[in-house]
PDB file of C-alpha atoms in Angstrom:
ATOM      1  CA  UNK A   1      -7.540 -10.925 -24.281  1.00 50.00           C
ATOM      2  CA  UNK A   2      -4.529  -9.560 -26.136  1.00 55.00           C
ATOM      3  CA  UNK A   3      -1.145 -10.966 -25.206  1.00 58.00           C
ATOM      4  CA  UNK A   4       1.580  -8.546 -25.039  1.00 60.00           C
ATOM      5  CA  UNK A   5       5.264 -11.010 -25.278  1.00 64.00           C
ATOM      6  CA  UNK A   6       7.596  -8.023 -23.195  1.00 69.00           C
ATOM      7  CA  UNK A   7       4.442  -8.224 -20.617  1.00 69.00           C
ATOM      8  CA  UNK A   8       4.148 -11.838 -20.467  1.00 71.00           C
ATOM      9  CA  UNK A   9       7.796 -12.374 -20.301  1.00 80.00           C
ATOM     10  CA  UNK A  10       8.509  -9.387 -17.217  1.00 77.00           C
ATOM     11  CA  UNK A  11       5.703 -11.207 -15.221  1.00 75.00           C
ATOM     12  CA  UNK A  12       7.139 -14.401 -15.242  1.00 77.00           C
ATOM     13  CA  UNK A  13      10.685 -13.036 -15.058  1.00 84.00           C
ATOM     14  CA  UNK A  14       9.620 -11.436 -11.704  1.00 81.00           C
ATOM     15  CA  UNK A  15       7.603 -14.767 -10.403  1.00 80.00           C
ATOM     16  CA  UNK A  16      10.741 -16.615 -10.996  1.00 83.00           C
ATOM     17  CA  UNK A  17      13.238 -14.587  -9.253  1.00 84.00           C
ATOM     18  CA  UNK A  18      10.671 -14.561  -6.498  1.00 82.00           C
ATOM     19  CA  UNK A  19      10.012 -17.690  -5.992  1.00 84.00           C
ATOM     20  CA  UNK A  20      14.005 -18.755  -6.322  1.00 86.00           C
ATOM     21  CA  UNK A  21      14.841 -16.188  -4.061  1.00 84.00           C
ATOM     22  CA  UNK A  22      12.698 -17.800  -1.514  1.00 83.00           C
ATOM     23  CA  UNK A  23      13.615 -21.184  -2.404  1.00 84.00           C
ATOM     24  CA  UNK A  24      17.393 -19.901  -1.847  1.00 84.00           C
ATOM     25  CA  UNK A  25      15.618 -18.131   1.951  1.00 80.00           C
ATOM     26  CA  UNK A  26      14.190 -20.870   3.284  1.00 78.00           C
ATOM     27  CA  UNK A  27      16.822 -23.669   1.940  1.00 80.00           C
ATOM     28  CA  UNK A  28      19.659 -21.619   3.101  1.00 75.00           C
ATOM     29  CA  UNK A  29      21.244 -22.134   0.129  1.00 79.00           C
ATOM     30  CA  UNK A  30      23.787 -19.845  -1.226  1.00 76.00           C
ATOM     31  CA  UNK A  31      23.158 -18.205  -4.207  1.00 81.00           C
ATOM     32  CA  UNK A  32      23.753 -14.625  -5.891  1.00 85.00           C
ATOM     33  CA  UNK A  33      21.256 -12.203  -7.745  1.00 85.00           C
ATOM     34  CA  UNK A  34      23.090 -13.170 -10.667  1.00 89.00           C
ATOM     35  CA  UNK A  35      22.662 -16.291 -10.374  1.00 89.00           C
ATOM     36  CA  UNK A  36      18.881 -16.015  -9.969  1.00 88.00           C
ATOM     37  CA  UNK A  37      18.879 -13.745 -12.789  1.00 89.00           C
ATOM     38  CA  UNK A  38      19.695 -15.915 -15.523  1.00 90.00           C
ATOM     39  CA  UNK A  39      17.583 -18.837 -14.121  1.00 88.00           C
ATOM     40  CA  UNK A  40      14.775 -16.280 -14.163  1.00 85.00           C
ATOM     41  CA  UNK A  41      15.755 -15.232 -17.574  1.00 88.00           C
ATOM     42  CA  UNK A  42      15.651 -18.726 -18.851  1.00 86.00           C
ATOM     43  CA  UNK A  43      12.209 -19.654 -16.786  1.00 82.00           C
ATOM     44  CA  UNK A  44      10.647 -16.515 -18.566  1.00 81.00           C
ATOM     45  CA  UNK A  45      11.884 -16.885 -22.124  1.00 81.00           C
ATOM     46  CA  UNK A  46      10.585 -20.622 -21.416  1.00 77.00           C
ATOM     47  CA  UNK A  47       7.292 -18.918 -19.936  1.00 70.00           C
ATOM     48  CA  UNK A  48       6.285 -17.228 -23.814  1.00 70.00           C
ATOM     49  CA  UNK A  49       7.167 -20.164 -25.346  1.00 70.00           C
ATOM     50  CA  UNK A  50       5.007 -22.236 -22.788  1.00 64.00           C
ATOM     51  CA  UNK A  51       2.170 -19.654 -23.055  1.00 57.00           C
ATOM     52  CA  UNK A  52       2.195 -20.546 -27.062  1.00 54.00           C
ATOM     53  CA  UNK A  53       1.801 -24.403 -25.685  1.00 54.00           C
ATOM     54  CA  UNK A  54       5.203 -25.437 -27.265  1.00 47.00           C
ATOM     55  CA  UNK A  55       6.513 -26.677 -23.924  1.00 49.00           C
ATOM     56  CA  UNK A  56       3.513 -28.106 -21.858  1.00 51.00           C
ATOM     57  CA  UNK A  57       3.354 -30.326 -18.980  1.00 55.00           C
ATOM     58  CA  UNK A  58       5.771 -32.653 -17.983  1.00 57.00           C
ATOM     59  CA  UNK A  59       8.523 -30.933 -19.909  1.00 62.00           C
ATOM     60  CA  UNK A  60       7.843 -28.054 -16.715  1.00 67.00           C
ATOM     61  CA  UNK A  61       9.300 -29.805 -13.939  1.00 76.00           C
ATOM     62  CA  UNK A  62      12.469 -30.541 -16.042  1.00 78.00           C
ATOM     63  CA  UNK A  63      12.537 -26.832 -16.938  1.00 79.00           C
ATOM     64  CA  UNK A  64      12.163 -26.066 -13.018  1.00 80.00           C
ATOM     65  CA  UNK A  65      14.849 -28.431 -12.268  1.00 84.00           C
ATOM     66  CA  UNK A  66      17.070 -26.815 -14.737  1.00 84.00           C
ATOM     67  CA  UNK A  67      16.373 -23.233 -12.831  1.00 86.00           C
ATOM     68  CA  UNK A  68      17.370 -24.663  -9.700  1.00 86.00           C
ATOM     69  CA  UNK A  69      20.598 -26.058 -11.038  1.00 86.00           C
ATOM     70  CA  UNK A  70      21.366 -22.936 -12.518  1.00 88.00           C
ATOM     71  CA  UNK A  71      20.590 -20.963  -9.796  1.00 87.00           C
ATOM     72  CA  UNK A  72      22.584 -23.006  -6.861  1.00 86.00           C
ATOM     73  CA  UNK A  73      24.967 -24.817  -9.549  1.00 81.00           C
ATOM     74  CA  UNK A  74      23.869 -28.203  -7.786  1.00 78.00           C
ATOM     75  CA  UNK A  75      20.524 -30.042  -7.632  1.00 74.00           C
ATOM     76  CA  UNK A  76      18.964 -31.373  -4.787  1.00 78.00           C
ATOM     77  CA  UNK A  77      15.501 -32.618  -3.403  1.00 83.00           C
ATOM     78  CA  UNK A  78      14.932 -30.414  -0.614  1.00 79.00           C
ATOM     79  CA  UNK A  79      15.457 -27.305  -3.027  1.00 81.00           C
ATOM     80  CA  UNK A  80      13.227 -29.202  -5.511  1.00 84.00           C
ATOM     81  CA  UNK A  81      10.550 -29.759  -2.767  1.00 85.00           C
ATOM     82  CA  UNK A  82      10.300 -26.324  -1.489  1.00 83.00           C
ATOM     83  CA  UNK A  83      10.714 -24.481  -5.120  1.00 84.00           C
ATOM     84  CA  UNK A  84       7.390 -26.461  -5.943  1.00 84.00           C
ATOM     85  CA  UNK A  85       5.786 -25.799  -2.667  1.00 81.00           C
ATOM     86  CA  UNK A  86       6.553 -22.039  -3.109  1.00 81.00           C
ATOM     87  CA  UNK A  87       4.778 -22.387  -6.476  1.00 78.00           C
ATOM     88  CA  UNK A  88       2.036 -23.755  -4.914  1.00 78.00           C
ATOM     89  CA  UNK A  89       1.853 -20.925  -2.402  1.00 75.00           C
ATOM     90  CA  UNK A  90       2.059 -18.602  -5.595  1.00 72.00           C
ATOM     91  CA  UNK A  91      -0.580 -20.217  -7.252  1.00 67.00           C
ATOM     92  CA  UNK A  92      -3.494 -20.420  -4.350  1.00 69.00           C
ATOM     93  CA  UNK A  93      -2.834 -16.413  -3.638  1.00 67.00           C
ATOM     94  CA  UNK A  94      -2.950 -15.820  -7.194  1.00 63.00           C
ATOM     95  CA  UNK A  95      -6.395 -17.649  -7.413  1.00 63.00           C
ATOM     96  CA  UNK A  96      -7.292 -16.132  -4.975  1.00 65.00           C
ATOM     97  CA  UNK A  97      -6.864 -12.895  -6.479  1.00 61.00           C
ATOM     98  CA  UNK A  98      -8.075 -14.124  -9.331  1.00 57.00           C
ATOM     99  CA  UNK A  99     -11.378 -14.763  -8.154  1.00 57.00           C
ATOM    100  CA  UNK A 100     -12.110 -11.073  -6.468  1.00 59.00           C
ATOM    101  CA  UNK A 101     -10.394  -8.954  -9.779  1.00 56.00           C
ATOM    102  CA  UNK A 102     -10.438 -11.782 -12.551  1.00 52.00           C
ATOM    103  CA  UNK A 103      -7.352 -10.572 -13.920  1.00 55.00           C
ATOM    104  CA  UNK A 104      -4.650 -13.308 -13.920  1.00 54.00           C
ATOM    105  CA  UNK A 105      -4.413 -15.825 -16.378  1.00 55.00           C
ATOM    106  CA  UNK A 106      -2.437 -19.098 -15.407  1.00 52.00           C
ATOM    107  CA  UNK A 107      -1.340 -21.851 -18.465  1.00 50.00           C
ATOM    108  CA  UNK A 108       0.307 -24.262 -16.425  1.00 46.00           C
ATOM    109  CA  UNK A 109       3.162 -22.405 -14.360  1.00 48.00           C
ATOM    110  CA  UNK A 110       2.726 -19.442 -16.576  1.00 51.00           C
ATOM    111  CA  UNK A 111       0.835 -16.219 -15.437  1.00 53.00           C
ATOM    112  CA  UNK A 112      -0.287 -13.012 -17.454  1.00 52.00           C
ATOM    113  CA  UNK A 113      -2.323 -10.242 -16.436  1.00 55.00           C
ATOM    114  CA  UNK A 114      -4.231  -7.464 -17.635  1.00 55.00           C
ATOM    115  CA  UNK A 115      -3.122  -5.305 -14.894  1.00 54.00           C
ATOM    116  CA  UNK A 116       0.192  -2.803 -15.373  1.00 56.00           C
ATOM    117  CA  UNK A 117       3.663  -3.771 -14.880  1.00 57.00           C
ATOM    118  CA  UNK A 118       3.552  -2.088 -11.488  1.00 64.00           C
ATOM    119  CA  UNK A 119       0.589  -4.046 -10.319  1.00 62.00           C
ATOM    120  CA  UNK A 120       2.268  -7.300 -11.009  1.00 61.00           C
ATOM    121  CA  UNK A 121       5.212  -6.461  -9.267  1.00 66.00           C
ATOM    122  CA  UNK A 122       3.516  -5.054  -6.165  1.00 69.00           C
ATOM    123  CA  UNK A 123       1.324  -9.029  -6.283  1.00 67.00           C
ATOM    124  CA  UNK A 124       4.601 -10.798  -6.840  1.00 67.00           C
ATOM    125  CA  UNK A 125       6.505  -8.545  -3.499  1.00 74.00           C
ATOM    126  CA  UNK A 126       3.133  -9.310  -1.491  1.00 72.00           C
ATOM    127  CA  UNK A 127       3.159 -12.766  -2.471  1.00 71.00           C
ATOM    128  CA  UNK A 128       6.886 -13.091  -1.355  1.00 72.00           C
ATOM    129  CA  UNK A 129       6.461 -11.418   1.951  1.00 77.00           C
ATOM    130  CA  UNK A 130       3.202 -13.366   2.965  1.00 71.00           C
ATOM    131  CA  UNK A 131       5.462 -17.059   1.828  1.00 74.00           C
ATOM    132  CA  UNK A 132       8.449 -15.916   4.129  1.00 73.00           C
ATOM    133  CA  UNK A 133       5.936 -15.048   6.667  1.00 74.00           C
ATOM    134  CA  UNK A 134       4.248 -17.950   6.280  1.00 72.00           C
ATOM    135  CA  UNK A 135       7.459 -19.971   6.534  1.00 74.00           C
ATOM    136  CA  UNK A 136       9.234 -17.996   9.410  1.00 73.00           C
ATOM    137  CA  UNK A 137       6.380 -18.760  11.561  1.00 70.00           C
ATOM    138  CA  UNK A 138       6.385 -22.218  10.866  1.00 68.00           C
ATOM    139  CA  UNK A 139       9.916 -22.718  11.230  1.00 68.00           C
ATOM    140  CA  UNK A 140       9.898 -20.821  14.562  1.00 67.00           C
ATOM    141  CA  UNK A 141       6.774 -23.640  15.599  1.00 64.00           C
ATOM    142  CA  UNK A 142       9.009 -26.642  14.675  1.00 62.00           C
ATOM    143  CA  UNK A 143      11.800 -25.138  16.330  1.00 62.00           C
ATOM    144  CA  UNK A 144      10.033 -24.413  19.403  1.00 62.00           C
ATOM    145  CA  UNK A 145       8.622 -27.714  19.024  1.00 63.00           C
ATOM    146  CA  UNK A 146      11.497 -29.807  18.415  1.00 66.00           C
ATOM    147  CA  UNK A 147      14.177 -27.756  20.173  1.00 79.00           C
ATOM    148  CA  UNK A 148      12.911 -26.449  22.972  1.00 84.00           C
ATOM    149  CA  UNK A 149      12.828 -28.313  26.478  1.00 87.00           C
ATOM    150  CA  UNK A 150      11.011 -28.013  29.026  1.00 90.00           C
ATOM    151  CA  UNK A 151      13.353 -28.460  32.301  1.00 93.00           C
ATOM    152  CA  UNK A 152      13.842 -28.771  35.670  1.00 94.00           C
ATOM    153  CA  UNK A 153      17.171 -27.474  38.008  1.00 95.00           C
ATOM    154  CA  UNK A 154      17.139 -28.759  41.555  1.00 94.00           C
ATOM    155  CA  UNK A 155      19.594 -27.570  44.507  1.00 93.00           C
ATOM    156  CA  UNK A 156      19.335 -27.803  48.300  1.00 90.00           C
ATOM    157  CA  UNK A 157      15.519 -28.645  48.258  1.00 91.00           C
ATOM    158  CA  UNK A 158      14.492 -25.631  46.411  1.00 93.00           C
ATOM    159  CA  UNK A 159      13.968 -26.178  42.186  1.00 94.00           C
ATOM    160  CA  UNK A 160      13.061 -24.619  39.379  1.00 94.00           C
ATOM    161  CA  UNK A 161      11.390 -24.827  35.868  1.00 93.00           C
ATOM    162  CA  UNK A 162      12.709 -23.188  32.784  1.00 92.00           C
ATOM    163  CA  UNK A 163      12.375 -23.640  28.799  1.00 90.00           C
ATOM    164  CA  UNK A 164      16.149 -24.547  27.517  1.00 90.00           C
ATOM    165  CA  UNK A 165      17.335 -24.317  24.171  1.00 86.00           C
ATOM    166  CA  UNK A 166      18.910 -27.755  22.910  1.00 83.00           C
ATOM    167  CA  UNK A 167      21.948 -25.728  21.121  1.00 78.00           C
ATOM    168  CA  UNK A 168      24.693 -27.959  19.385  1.00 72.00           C
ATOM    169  CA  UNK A 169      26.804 -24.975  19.238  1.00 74.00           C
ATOM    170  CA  UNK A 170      27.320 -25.449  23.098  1.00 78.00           C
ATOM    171  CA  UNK A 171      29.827 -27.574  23.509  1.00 83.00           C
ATOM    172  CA  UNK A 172      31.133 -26.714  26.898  1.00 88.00           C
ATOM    173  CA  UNK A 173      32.402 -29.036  29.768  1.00 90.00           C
ATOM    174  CA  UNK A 174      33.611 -27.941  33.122  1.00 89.00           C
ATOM    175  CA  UNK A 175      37.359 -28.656  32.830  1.00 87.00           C
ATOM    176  CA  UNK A 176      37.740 -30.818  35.810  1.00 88.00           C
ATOM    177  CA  UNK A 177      34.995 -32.907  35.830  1.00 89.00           C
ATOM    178  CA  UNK A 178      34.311 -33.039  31.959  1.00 89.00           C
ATOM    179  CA  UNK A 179      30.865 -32.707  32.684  1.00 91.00           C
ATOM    180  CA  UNK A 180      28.700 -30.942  30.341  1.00 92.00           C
ATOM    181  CA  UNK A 181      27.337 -27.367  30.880  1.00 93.00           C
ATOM    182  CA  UNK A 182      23.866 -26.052  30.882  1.00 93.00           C
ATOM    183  CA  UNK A 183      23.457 -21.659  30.296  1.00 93.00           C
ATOM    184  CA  UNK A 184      21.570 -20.065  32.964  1.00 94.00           C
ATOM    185  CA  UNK A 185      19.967 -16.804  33.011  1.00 93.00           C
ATOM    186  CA  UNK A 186      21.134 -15.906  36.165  1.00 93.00           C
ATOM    187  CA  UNK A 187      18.078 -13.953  36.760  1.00 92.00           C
ATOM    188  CA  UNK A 188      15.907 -17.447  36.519  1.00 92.00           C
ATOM    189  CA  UNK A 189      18.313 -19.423  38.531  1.00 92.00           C
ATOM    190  CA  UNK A 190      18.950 -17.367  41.818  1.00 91.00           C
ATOM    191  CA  UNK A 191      15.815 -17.875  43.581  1.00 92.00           C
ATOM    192  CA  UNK A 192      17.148 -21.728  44.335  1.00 93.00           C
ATOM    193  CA  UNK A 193      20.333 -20.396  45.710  1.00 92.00           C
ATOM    194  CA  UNK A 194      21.925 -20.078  49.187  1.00 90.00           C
ATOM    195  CA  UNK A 195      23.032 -16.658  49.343  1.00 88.00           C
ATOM    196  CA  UNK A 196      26.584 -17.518  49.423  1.00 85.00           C
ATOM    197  CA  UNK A 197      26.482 -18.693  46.364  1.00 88.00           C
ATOM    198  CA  UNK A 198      24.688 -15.913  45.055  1.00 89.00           C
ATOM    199  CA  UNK A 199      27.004 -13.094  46.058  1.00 85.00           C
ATOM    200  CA  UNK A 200      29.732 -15.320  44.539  1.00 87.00           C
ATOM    201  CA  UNK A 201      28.212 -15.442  41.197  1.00 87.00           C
ATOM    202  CA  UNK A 202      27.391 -11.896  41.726  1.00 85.00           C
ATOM    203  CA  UNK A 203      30.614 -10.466  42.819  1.00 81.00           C
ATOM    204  CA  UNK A 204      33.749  -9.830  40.657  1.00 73.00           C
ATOM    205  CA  UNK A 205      36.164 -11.179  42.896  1.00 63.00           C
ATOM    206  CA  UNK A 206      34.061 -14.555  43.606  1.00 56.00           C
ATOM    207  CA  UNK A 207      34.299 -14.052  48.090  1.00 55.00           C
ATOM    208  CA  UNK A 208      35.962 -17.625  48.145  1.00 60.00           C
ATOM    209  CA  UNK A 209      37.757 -16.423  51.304  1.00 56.00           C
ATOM    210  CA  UNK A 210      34.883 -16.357  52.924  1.00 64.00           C
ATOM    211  CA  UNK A 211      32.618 -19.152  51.561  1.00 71.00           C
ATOM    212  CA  UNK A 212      31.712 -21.936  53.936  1.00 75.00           C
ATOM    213  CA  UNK A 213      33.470 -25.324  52.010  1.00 78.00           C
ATOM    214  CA  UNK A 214      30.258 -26.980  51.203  1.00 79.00           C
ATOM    215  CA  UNK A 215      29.922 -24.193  48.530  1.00 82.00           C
ATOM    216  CA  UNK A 216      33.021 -24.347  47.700  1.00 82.00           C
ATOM    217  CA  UNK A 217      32.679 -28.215  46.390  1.00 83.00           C
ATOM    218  CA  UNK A 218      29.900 -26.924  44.667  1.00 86.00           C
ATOM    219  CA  UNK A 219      31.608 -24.478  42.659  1.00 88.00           C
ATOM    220  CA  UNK A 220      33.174 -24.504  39.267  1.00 88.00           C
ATOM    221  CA  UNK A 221      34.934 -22.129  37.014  1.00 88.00           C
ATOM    222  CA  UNK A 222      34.840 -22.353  33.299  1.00 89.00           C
ATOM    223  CA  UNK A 223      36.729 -21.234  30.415  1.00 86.00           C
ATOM    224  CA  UNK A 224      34.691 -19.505  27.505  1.00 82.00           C
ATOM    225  CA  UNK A 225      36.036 -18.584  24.458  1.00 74.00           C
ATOM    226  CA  UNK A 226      33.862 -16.705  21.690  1.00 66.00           C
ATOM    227  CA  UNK A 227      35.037 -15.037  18.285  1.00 59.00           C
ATOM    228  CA  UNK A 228      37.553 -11.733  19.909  1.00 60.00           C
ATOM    229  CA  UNK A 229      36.610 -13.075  23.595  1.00 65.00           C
ATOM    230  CA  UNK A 230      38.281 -14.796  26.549  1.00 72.00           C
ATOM    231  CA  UNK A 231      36.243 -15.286  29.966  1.00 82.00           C
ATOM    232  CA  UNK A 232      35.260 -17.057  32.866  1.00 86.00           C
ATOM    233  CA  UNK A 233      31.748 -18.274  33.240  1.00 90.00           C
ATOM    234  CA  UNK A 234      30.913 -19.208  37.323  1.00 90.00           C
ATOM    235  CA  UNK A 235      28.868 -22.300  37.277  1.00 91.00           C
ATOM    236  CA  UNK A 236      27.950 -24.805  40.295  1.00 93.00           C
ATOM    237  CA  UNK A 237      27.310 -28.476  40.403  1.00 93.00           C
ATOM    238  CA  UNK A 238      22.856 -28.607  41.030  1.00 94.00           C
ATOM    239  CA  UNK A 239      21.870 -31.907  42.769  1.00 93.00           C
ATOM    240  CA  UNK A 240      19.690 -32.777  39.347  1.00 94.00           C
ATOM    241  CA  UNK A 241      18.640 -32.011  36.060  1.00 94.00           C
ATOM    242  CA  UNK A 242      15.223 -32.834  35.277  1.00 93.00           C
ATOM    243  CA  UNK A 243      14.941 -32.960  31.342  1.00 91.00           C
ATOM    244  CA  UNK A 244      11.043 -33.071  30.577  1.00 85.00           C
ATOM    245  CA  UNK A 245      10.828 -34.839  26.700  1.00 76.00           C
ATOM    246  CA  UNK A 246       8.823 -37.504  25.669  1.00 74.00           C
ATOM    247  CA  UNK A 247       9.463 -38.975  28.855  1.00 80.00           C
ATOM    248  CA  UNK A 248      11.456 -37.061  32.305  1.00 86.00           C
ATOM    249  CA  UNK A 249      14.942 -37.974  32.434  1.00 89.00           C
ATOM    250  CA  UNK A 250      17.265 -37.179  35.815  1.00 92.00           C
ATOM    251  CA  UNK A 251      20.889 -36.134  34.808  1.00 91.00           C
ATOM    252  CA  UNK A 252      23.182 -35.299  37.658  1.00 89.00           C
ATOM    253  CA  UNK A 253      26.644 -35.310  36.489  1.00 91.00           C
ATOM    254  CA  UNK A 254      25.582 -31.635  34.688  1.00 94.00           C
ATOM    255  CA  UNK A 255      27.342 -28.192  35.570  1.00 94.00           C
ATOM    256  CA  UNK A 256      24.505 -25.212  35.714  1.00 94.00           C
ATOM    257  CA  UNK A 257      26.759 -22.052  34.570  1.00 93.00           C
ATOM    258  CA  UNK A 258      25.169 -18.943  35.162  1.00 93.00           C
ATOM    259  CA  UNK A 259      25.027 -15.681  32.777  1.00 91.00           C
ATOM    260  CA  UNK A 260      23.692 -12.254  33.253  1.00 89.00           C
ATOM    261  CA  UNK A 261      22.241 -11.481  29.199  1.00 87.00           C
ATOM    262  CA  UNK A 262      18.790 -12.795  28.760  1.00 86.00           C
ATOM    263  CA  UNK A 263      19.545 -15.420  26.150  1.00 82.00           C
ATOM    264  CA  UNK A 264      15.761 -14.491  23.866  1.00 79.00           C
ATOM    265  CA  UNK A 265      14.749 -11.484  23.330  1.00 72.00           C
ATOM    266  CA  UNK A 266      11.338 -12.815  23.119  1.00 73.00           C
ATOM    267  CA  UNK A 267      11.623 -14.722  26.327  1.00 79.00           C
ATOM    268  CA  UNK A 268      11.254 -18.079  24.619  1.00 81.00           C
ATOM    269  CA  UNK A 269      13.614 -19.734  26.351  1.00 87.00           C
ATOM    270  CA  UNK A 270      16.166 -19.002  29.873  1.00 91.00           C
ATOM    271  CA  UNK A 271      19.000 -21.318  29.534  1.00 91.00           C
ATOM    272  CA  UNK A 272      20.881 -23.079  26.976  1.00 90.00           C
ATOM    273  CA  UNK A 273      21.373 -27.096  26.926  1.00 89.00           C
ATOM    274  CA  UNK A 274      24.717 -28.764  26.027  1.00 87.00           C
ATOM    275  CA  UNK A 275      23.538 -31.894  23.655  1.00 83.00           C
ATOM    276  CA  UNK A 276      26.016 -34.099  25.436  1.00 84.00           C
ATOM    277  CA  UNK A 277      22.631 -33.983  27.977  1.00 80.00           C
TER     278      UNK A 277
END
């Protein structure tokens, strides 16, 4: 096979940004294109040299650590850990590949192919899309795993279940009580409540006037401030909260507030958890 250098070195240029501009994805790192550039610049010019067997074997990792530093301008274990998993990724779909056409050569983390410049770059975009597939997936599992509950609101004999997201940006307590706040779909929620307490949550002007005092114990108004936005969120106290983990745990002193947005657009979850729970 004859080895073209400006081929060899494009390929790998173009595997390297790839695979650090995943790295940078799924780390969360910040980084720019720049940035990525010249680590991809150095990992190819590397790449011909590693292709003549000059730089071989162990010397790679320390070259891949050097990409990553360069890259993020710090170094770290995580980003070490997923920049080799990536690589990994790379190199099963690439022998994959390998084995239908029989067109990609791999020496060590270095890849050449007989195909055209085009064709390499159209592998290296598939391979990218199929990783942050791959990886969006699983980090929506282990989120779903980890940080969704499964829960249960009681009030006046009647309950309800509902998945709840265990959000530490929710940090809200009811300002009298200091109790802390769970986020209702109101939607989800109703179908426990007395109808007086319905139309209040409902209604603009709340119909205190005319809500027997039993509700009106039961009520509670809290302050919520976003980015721009001032507002009042109408909550009630339930009788329980039934959090279902490993094991159920009963929490009473909890404040259910109610809102009117569906929380997931894929329906994943109907209410938001304070982690004070």
């Amino acid at each position: 096979m004859i080895i073209y250098w400006d081929v060899l070195f494009l390929i790998n240029f173009f595997i390297d940004y790839m695979v650090i501009y995943v790295t940078a994805k799924i780390t969360g790192n910040y980084t720019s294109l720049l940035r990525i550039a010249v680590a991809s610049i150095i990992g190819a010019i590397i790449g011909v040299f590693a292709f003549e067997k000059i730089f071989f074997g162990v010397y790679g990792v320390f070259i891949s650590f050097l990409m990553l530093y360069i890259a993020f301008s710090f170094f770290d274990i995580k980003s070490a850990l997923i920049f080799f998993m990536v690589i990994f990724i790379l190199g099963g779909i690439s022998f994959f590949i390998n084995n239908i056409f029989n067109r990609i050569v791999w020496i060590g983390a270095v890849a050449y192919t007989e195909n055209s410049l085009l064709l390499s770059l159209l592998f290296c975009i598939l391979c990218v899309v199929s990783i942050l597939l791959f990886f969006r997936l699983f980090k929506r599992l282990l989120i779903k795993k980890n940080m969704i509950k499964k829960i249960n609101i009681g009030f006046e004999g009647k309950n309800v279940d509902l998945y709840a997201l265990m959000d530490t940006g929710n940090l809200l307590l009811d300002p009298v009580t200091g109790y802390p706040v769970v986020l209702v779909f109101f939607e989800k929620i109703k179908g426990i409540l007395p109808e007086p307490l319905k139309l209040f949550m409902e209604s603009e002007n709340g119909l205190l006037t005319t809500m027997d005092r039993k509700y009106k114990n039961k009520i509670c108004l809290i302050p919520y401030k976003t980015a721009g936005d001032e507002s009042i969120l109408k909550g009630f106290r339930p009788d329980y909260v039934i959090l279902k983990d490993n094991k159920e745990r009963v929490i009473k002193n909890v404040i259910v507030a109610v809102v009117f947005k569906k929380m997931s657009a894929d329906n994943e979850f109907e209410a938001v958890l304070n982690p004070q729970i």
